Each structure stands twice: as structure tokens, then as C-alpha cells.
Coordinates of C-alpha atoms and ligand atoms in Angstrom, one line a residue:
M1 CA 0.0 0.0 0.0
K2 CA 1.0 3.6 -0.6
T3 CA 1.8 6.3 2.0
I4 CA -1.2 7.5 3.9
K5 CA 0.0 11.1 3.3
S6 CA -1.4 11.0 -0.2
V7 CA -5.0 10.4 1.0
Y8 CA -5.6 14.0 2.0
K9 CA -5.2 16.4 -1.0
I10 CA -5.9 20.1 -0.6
G11 CA -7.7 21.6 -3.7
H12 CA -10.7 23.2 -5.2
G13 CA -14.1 21.5 -5.0
P14 CA -16.5 20.3 -6.0
S15 CA -15.2 16.9 -7.0
S16 CA -11.9 15.2 -6.3
S17 CA -12.0 13.1 -9.5
H18 CA -13.6 15.8 -11.6
T19 CA -11.7 18.9 -10.4
V20 CA -8.7 18.1 -8.1
G21 CA -7.5 15.1 -10.3
P22 CA -8.0 16.9 -13.7
Y23 CA -6.3 20.1 -12.3
R24 CA -3.3 18.0 -11.2
A25 CA -3.2 16.2 -14.5
A26 CA -3.4 19.5 -16.4
Q27 CA -0.5 20.9 -14.3
L28 CA 1.6 17.8 -14.9
F29 CA 0.9 17.7 -18.6
G30 CA 1.7 21.4 -19.1
G31 CA 5.0 20.9 -17.3
R32 CA 5.9 18.1 -19.7
F33 CA 5.3 20.1 -22.8
P34 CA 6.0 23.8 -22.0
E35 CA 7.0 24.5 -25.6
A36 CA 3.4 23.8 -26.9
D37 CA 1.3 26.7 -28.0
A38 CA -2.1 24.9 -27.9
Y39 CA -3.6 22.1 -25.8
R40 CA -6.6 19.9 -26.3
V41 CA -8.2 17.8 -23.5
T42 CA -10.8 15.2 -24.4
L43 CA -13.0 14.0 -21.5
Y44 CA -14.6 10.6 -21.5
G45 CA -17.1 8.6 -19.4
S46 CA -18.3 10.2 -16.2
L47 CA -16.0 13.2 -16.8
A48 CA -17.9 13.9 -20.1
F49 CA -21.3 13.4 -18.6
T50 CA -21.0 15.3 -15.4
G51 CA -17.9 17.4 -16.0
E52 CA -19.8 20.5 -16.9
G53 CA -21.8 20.5 -13.6
H54 CA -18.6 19.7 -11.7
G55 CA -16.5 22.4 -13.3
T56 CA -14.0 20.0 -14.9
G57 CA -13.2 22.4 -17.8
K58 CA -12.6 25.3 -15.4
A59 CA -10.3 23.1 -13.3
I60 CA -8.3 22.0 -16.3
R61 CA -8.0 25.5 -17.7
S62 CA -6.7 26.8 -14.3
G63 CA -3.8 24.2 -14.7
L64 CA -3.5 24.5 -18.5
P65 CA -4.7 28.0 -19.5
G66 CA -6.4 28.2 -22.9
A67 CA -6.8 24.5 -23.3
E68 CA -9.6 23.4 -25.6
I69 CA -12.0 21.0 -23.8
V70 CA -13.9 18.3 -25.7
F71 CA -16.7 16.3 -24.0
D72 CA -16.8 12.9 -25.7
R73 CA -20.1 11.3 -24.6
E74 CA -20.1 8.7 -27.4
T75 CA -17.0 6.5 -26.7
S76 CA -17.9 3.8 -24.2
D77 CA -15.1 1.3 -24.3
L78 CA -12.9 2.9 -21.7
P79 CA -10.0 1.6 -19.6
H80 CA -11.3 3.8 -16.7
P81 CA -14.6 5.6 -16.1
N82 CA -12.7 8.9 -15.6
T83 CA -10.5 9.0 -18.7
M84 CA -8.8 12.1 -20.1
L85 CA -6.7 12.4 -23.3
F86 CA -4.3 15.3 -23.1
E87 CA -2.8 16.5 -26.4
A88 CA -0.1 19.3 -26.9
F89 CA 0.4 21.1 -30.3
K90 CA 3.1 23.4 -31.6
D91 CA 2.4 25.4 -34.8
G92 CA -0.6 23.1 -35.4
K93 CA 1.5 19.9 -35.2
P94 CA 1.1 17.4 -32.3
V95 CA 4.1 17.4 -29.9
G96 CA 2.9 15.3 -27.0
L97 CA 0.1 13.1 -25.8
N98 CA -0.8 11.4 -22.5
R99 CA -3.8 9.4 -21.5
I100 CA -4.5 10.1 -17.8
F101 CA -7.0 8.6 -15.5
S102 CA -8.5 10.4 -12.5
V103 CA -8.7 7.4 -10.2
G104 CA -10.5 9.0 -7.2
G105 CA -9.6 11.2 -4.3
G106 CA -7.7 13.6 -6.5
A107 CA -5.2 10.9 -7.5
I108 CA -4.2 10.4 -11.1
R109 CA -2.6 7.6 -13.0
I110 CA -0.7 8.1 -16.3
D111 CA -1.3 5.3 -18.7
G112 CA 1.8 3.1 -18.9
E113 CA 3.7 4.9 -16.0
V114 CA 4.1 4.4 -12.3
S115 CA 4.5 7.7 -10.3
D116 CA 6.2 8.3 -6.9
E117 CA 2.8 8.6 -5.3
E118 CA 2.0 5.1 -6.4
R119 CA 5.1 3.4 -4.9
D120 CA 4.4 1.0 -2.0
V121 CA 5.3 2.0 1.6
Y122 CA 3.4 -0.8 3.3
P123 CA 4.1 -4.5 2.5
Q124 CA 0.7 -5.4 4.0
K125 CA -2.1 -5.5 1.5
N126 CA -5.2 -5.3 3.7
F127 CA -6.4 -4.6 7.2
T128 CA -6.2 -8.2 8.4
E129 CA -2.5 -8.4 7.7
I130 CA -2.0 -5.1 9.6
A131 CA -4.1 -6.1 12.6
D132 CA -2.4 -9.5 12.8
L133 CA 1.0 -7.9 12.9
C134 CA -0.1 -5.3 15.5
R135 CA -1.5 -8.1 17.7
E136 CA 1.7 -10.2 17.3
R137 CA 3.9 -7.3 18.2
G138 CA 1.6 -5.9 20.9
I139 CA 1.5 -2.5 19.3
S140 CA -1.4 -0.1 18.5
L141 CA -2.6 0.8 15.1
L142 CA -1.2 4.2 15.5
E143 CA 2.2 3.0 16.6
F144 CA 2.3 0.8 13.5
I145 CA 1.4 3.7 11.2
N146 CA 4.1 5.9 12.7
E147 CA 6.7 3.1 12.3
M148 CA 5.8 2.7 8.6
E149 CA 5.5 6.4 7.8
G150 CA 8.6 7.5 9.7
P151 CA 9.2 10.6 11.7
G152 CA 7.2 13.8 11.1
L153 CA 3.8 12.3 10.4
R154 CA 1.9 14.8 12.5
E155 CA 3.6 17.6 10.7
A156 CA 2.9 16.1 7.3
L157 CA -0.9 15.9 8.2
R158 CA -1.1 19.3 9.9
P159 CA -1.7 21.4 6.7
A160 CA -4.6 19.1 5.8
W161 CA -6.1 19.5 9.2
Q162 CA -5.6 23.3 9.0
A163 CA -7.3 23.4 5.6
M164 CA -10.2 21.3 7.0
Q165 CA -10.7 23.7 9.9
D166 CA -10.5 26.7 7.6
A167 CA -13.3 25.2 5.5
V168 CA -15.4 24.6 8.6
R169 CA -14.9 28.3 9.7
R170 CA -15.6 29.8 6.3
G171 CA -18.6 27.6 5.7
L172 CA -20.1 28.5 9.1
A173 CA -19.8 32.2 8.3
A174 CA -21.1 32.1 4.8
D175 CA -24.6 32.9 3.5
G176 CA -26.3 32.8 0.2
V177 CA -27.1 30.3 -2.6
L178 CA -24.8 27.8 -4.1
P179 CA -23.8 28.1 -7.7
G180 CA -25.2 25.9 -10.5
G181 CA -28.8 26.9 -10.9
L182 CA -30.4 24.5 -8.3
E183 CA -31.0 27.5 -5.9
V184 CA -29.7 25.4 -3.0
A185 CA -29.3 27.8 0.0
R186 CA -26.4 27.4 2.4
K187 CA -27.6 26.0 5.7
A188 CA -24.5 25.6 7.9
K189 CA -24.7 29.0 9.6
M190 CA -28.4 28.6 10.3
L191 CA -27.8 25.1 11.7
F192 CA -25.0 26.3 13.9
T193 CA -26.6 29.5 15.3
N194 CA -30.3 28.4 15.7
C195 CA -29.9 26.7 19.0
C196 CA -33.1 25.9 20.9
Y197 CA -33.2 26.8 24.6
N198 CA -34.6 23.4 25.7
E199 CA -32.4 21.3 23.3
S200 CA -31.0 18.1 24.8
A201 CA -27.3 17.3 24.8
D202 CA -27.8 14.7 22.0
V203 CA -29.8 17.0 19.8
A204 CA -27.2 19.8 20.3
M205 CA -24.3 17.4 19.4
N206 CA -26.0 16.2 16.2
R207 CA -26.9 19.8 15.2
V208 CA -23.4 21.0 15.7
I209 CA -21.8 18.0 13.8
A210 CA -24.3 18.5 11.0
A211 CA -23.5 22.2 10.9
Y212 CA -19.8 21.4 10.5
A213 CA -20.5 18.8 7.8
Y214 CA -22.7 21.2 5.9
A215 CA -20.1 24.0 6.3
V216 CA -17.4 22.0 4.6
S217 CA -19.6 20.4 2.0
E218 CA -21.1 23.8 1.1
E219 CA -17.6 25.2 0.7
N220 CA -16.9 22.3 -1.6
A221 CA -20.1 22.9 -3.7
D222 CA -19.0 26.6 -4.0
E223 CA -15.7 25.4 -5.6
H224 CA -13.6 26.7 -2.6
I225 CA -10.6 25.0 -1.1
V226 CA -11.3 21.7 0.7
V227 CA -9.4 18.5 1.6
T228 CA -10.2 15.1 0.0
A229 CA -11.3 12.8 2.8
P230 CA -11.1 10.6 0.9
T231 CA -12.9 12.7 -1.9
C232 CA -14.3 16.2 -2.3
G233 CA -17.9 14.9 -2.5
S234 CA -17.4 13.3 0.9
C235 CA -15.1 15.9 2.3
G236 CA -17.4 17.0 5.1
V237 CA -17.7 13.8 7.2
L238 CA -14.3 13.5 8.8
P239 CA -13.7 17.3 9.5
A240 CA -17.2 17.5 11.0
L241 CA -16.6 14.7 13.5
L242 CA -13.0 15.8 14.4
S243 CA -13.9 19.5 14.7
Y244 CA -16.6 18.5 17.1
M245 CA -14.1 16.5 19.1
Q246 CA -11.6 19.3 19.2
Y247 CA -13.8 22.4 19.6
D248 CA -16.7 21.0 21.6
R249 CA -15.2 18.1 23.5
G250 CA -11.7 19.5 24.1
F251 CA -9.5 16.8 22.5
P252 CA -6.0 18.3 21.9
E253 CA -4.9 19.0 18.3
E254 CA -2.1 16.4 18.5
E255 CA -4.6 13.7 19.2
I256 CA -6.8 14.9 16.3
L257 CA -3.8 14.5 14.0
D258 CA -3.2 11.0 15.2
A259 CA -6.9 10.2 14.5
L260 CA -6.5 11.6 11.0
A261 CA -3.6 9.2 10.5
V262 CA -5.8 6.2 11.5
A263 CA -8.6 7.4 9.3
A264 CA -6.1 7.7 6.4
L265 CA -5.0 4.1 6.9
V266 CA -8.6 3.0 6.6
G267 CA -9.0 5.1 3.4
N268 CA -5.7 3.6 2.2
V269 CA -7.0 0.0 2.6
I270 CA -10.2 0.9 0.8
R271 CA -8.5 2.6 -2.2
T272 CA -5.9 -0.2 -2.4
N273 CA -8.4 -3.1 -2.4
A274 CA -11.5 -1.4 -3.8
S275 CA -12.2 2.2 -4.9
I276 CA -12.9 5.6 -3.5
S277 CA -14.4 6.8 -6.7
G278 CA -18.2 7.5 -7.2
A279 CA -17.7 7.0 -10.9
E280 CA -16.3 3.6 -10.4
C281 CA -18.4 2.2 -7.4
G282 CA -21.1 4.7 -6.6
C283 CA -21.5 6.8 -3.5
Q284 CA -20.7 3.8 -1.2
A285 CA -17.1 4.3 -2.3
E286 CA -17.1 8.0 -1.4
I287 CA -19.5 8.5 1.6
G288 CA -19.2 4.9 2.7
S289 CA -15.4 5.3 2.8
A290 CA -15.6 8.6 4.5
C291 CA -17.9 7.2 7.1
S292 CA -15.5 4.2 7.8
M293 CA -12.6 6.6 8.1
A294 CA -14.5 8.9 10.5
A295 CA -15.6 5.9 12.6
A296 CA -12.0 4.6 12.8
A297 CA -10.7 8.0 13.7
L298 CA -13.3 8.4 16.5
A299 CA -12.6 4.9 17.9
S300 CA -8.9 5.6 17.9
L301 CA -9.5 9.0 19.6
Y302 CA -11.4 7.1 22.3
K303 CA -8.4 4.8 22.6
L304 CA -10.5 1.7 21.7
N305 CA -8.5 -1.4 20.7
I306 CA -7.7 -2.5 17.2
D307 CA -10.7 -4.9 17.0
Q308 CA -13.1 -2.1 18.0
I309 CA -11.5 0.3 15.5
E310 CA -11.9 -2.3 12.8
Y311 CA -15.5 -3.1 13.7
A312 CA -16.4 0.5 13.8
A313 CA -15.0 1.0 10.3
E314 CA -16.7 -2.2 9.1
I315 CA -20.2 -1.2 10.5
A316 CA -19.8 2.2 8.9
M317 CA -19.1 0.7 5.4
E318 CA -21.6 -2.2 5.7
H319 CA -24.5 0.1 6.2
S320 CA -23.4 2.3 3.2
L321 CA -23.4 -0.7 0.8
G322 CA -25.4 -0.1 -2.3
L323 CA -25.4 3.6 -2.0
T324 CA -25.7 5.0 -5.5
C325 CA -24.2 8.2 -6.9
D326 CA -27.0 10.3 -8.5
P327 CA -26.1 14.0 -8.1
V328 CA -28.9 16.2 -9.3
N329 CA -27.9 18.2 -12.4
G330 CA -24.4 16.8 -12.0
L331 CA -23.8 19.2 -9.1
V332 CA -22.3 18.0 -5.8
Q333 CA -25.2 19.4 -3.8
I334 CA -28.2 17.1 -3.8
P335 CA -27.9 14.5 -2.2
C336 CA -24.3 15.1 -1.4
I337 CA -24.3 17.8 1.2
E338 CA -27.0 16.3 3.4
R339 CA -25.4 12.9 2.9
N340 CA -22.1 14.1 4.5
A341 CA -24.0 15.2 7.7
V342 CA -25.9 11.9 7.9
A343 CA -22.6 9.9 7.5
A344 CA -20.9 11.9 10.2
M345 CA -23.7 10.9 12.6
R346 CA -23.7 7.3 11.4
A347 CA -20.0 7.1 12.2
I348 CA -20.8 7.9 15.8
A349 CA -23.4 5.2 15.9
S350 CA -20.9 2.7 14.4
V351 CA -18.4 3.5 17.2
N352 CA -21.1 3.1 19.9
L353 CA -22.0 -0.3 18.6
S354 CA -18.4 -1.5 18.1
R355 CA -17.5 -0.5 21.6
F356 CA -19.8 -3.1 23.1
L357 CA -20.2 -5.7 20.4
Y358 CA -16.8 -6.2 18.8
Q359 CA -16.4 -9.7 20.2
T360 CA -19.5 -10.9 18.4
R361 CA -18.8 -9.7 14.9
K362 CA -18.8 -12.1 12.0
I363 CA -17.7 -9.8 9.1
S364 CA -14.2 -8.4 8.8
F365 CA -13.4 -4.9 7.4
D366 CA -11.6 -6.5 4.4
Q367 CA -14.7 -8.6 3.6
V368 CA -17.0 -5.5 3.6
V369 CA -14.5 -3.6 1.4
T370 CA -14.5 -6.5 -1.1
T371 CA -18.3 -6.5 -1.0
M372 CA -18.4 -2.8 -1.6
Y373 CA -16.1 -3.2 -4.6
R374 CA -18.1 -6.0 -6.1
T375 CA -21.4 -4.2 -5.5
G376 CA -20.0 -1.2 -7.2
K377 CA -18.9 -3.2 -10.2
D378 CA -22.4 -4.7 -10.4
M379 CA -24.1 -1.3 -10.3
D380 CA -25.7 0.0 -13.4
E381 CA -23.6 2.7 -14.9
K382 CA -26.4 5.2 -14.4
Y383 CA -25.8 5.0 -10.7
R384 CA -22.1 5.8 -10.9
E385 CA -21.8 9.6 -11.2
T386 CA -23.3 10.0 -14.6
S387 CA -26.5 11.8 -13.4
H388 CA -28.6 9.5 -15.5
G389 CA -30.3 7.6 -12.6
G390 CA -31.9 8.0 -9.2
L391 CA -32.5 11.4 -7.8
A392 CA -30.9 13.1 -10.9
Q393 CA -33.3 11.3 -13.2
I394 CA -36.4 12.0 -11.1
Y395 CA -35.6 15.6 -10.7
R396 CA -35.1 16.0 -14.4
A397 CA -38.4 14.2 -15.1
R398 CA -40.1 16.7 -12.8
Ligands
SF4_401 S1 -23.8 11.3 -4.7 FE1 -22.0 10.7 -3.4 S2 -20.4 10.0 -4.8 FE2 -22.0 11.1 -6.0 S3 -21.1 13.2 -6.2 FE3 -22.5 13.1 -4.4 S4 -21.1 12.7 -2.7 FE4 -20.0 12.1 -4.5

């Protein structure tokens, strides 16, 4: 498995695979062919169908100014659902070409190449191998991660945590309507400030966590800076829960950074053995993964043992299985924003169950990850970020 440091990527929303990945690909390609005087980028698959709503062209042009963008909605035999063909020209003649895949979470893969980001840091391939090793050596998951990643892990994760907190703060302060034409009003500020005098502690906790999740997800929908966790569409879940634990429950920042590391390891296992891309496996791969990561982070913050951490992550994913990706009008707003808040709350429920029932579990985290992947592959294409099915279709029909 690769380093966990590459799980969190700071970039413009609204979609890690549709804006962060294409932007990074554009920057890379421009750097390879600086002598070119014209560029053409052809988008295929999900990028062609929902790229306009997600702002893919804008993201590419900010990395490759002046590039011509072509949306090819006809070609269907693709090596990856998020395929891009980058072409460079000089005096009208082709000088370079790369086929690049946006593989989820802002990561890119260049056809026929292996990047530094893709080199393995962990010899273990899944959670079971990691957990077995930790038990054998009597070390915690966090100690294992620190050993594998080497010194300075907290410092490497601090910019991502800072960017997550910035998104929470900006989102809580913002008013208005999100772009794209759906007339979706921002709700984070209202959720955060409209406290009811007789509200119970439970209701207050859920309201505050939802407000944080809405804040980050609305910043993402507004194409502002967010952090993939593991994607832009699901970027509100983890910051919501960890912000609540730091601001409202008083956990120190250093422990929050450690929880981020545990969450990243869970995300790493998922992206290695399945997918974190809505275009590849539906929303279960995005929100389901974010929910698993948040549950593992919270369990680790509570100093639960490795079986409890694993079970919390497993419950969170198991009850996201089958979740389709059907963003209305191709915008990362409906159902995405609300879904982040619900997933943050589900992560807490997963930890509460795992705390008491971990010795009775029958399904491992690896098994549920495999199930998620197979379910995603079985899913009709219209439920994988094409905006052709589900809520997107019903809303259009209306
Ligand atoms: S429905 Fe889920 S996977 Fe699809 S864009 Fe929204 S958050 Fe991402």
C-alpha cells in the first residue's frame, strides 16, 4: 500500500475526481510540454457526462490556460470511467500526448507509467494483515502507522487539518445560494446558530456536527478549497466529527492529528483493495469510505482497541453498501451535502456499537471492502456519477 500522506489532498471543490484530479493532470501535462502553443483535452465517461456540472473544464484550464476542452459522450469502451486524453500542439502539429485517469480522491494515473505517489510504503495488503502484525507485536494501530511512515507524520498531516478547519470556519460564516442553478441555500450557519433553549445534549451534538459537515460540503459545492477525505464529495464527514471532538469536546490537536492518521490508513486500505471513486463504485465508495474513516478516527481517539476500531469501520461501510451516486444536475449538492451530515452521525453510531459488540462480529473490514467493490462493479452505470439515474433522473423528469 502507498503512503497515507497522499490520502488528503488540498484543492478546489466540488469533486476530487472531476476537479482536483483533472487540475493536477493539467499541471503535470503542461510541465511536460511547456513548448506547446495549444492544448486539447478530451474527457470521456463520467467526466464527459458530469464534467460541466462539476466544473472540470474550469479546473483543467486553471492548470492549463487556454486548453480546448472536448466532452466525448459517445466513446464507451474505456479503460477507466474517468479517462482524459491530453494533447499538446506546436504550430498546429502534435508534440505530445498522455492518457491520464482520474482514479479517485484527486489521485491520477498516467497510462503506462508508475508515479512516486504510487510506490508502496506498506508491504501489508489489507487490514487483516496489519491487525495480525499489531497483535503479534503488541503495538497499537497508531504505533504501527508511525513506524511505517517514519518521523514527522503529524507535521505532514497538519496542513490538511488546518485546511479542513479553515473550510469549517468559512462555511459557518457564509450565507447565500450555491452556484449551478439549483438554488440550494447554504444552511451551515443557520444550523449552527439556531440553538433551541430546551435542546437536549444529544440534539445539540447532532446539530453541531451536521453544521460542521454542511459547512465543509457547502464550501466544496462553492468550488472553494477543501481537503479530499477521501474525496471532495465526501469531504465534510471527517472534518465535522474531528472538529466537534476538538472544539466541543476539548481533545488536543495532536490527538486529532493521530486520529487523522488512523482514518487515512482505513482510506488507504479501501483505495488499495476497492475504490474511493463514485464514478467507479457509486457513493458507497465515497460517503461509505468517509464514514468508515471517521468511525475509525473516533474509535482511535477514544483509545479503543484495534478490533473495536476495525469493527467501527466495518459497520460504517456495511450500512453504506449499495449507496448510489446520483447527483442532481451533476452538481455536488443534492444529495451530497446532506449525505455528509448523515454519514458523520452514522460514524458515531458505528463506534457506539463497536465499543460493546466487537467480540460478536462475523464480518471483517476486508470482507466488507471487497463486498463494496463487487457491489460497485455490479451497479448499473447510471448510478455511478453519470447523473442518469436515481434522484438526478427523477428531478429532471419533474
Ligand atoms: S452522490 Fe456521493 S459519490 Fe456522487 S457526487 Fe455526491 S457525494 Fe460524490
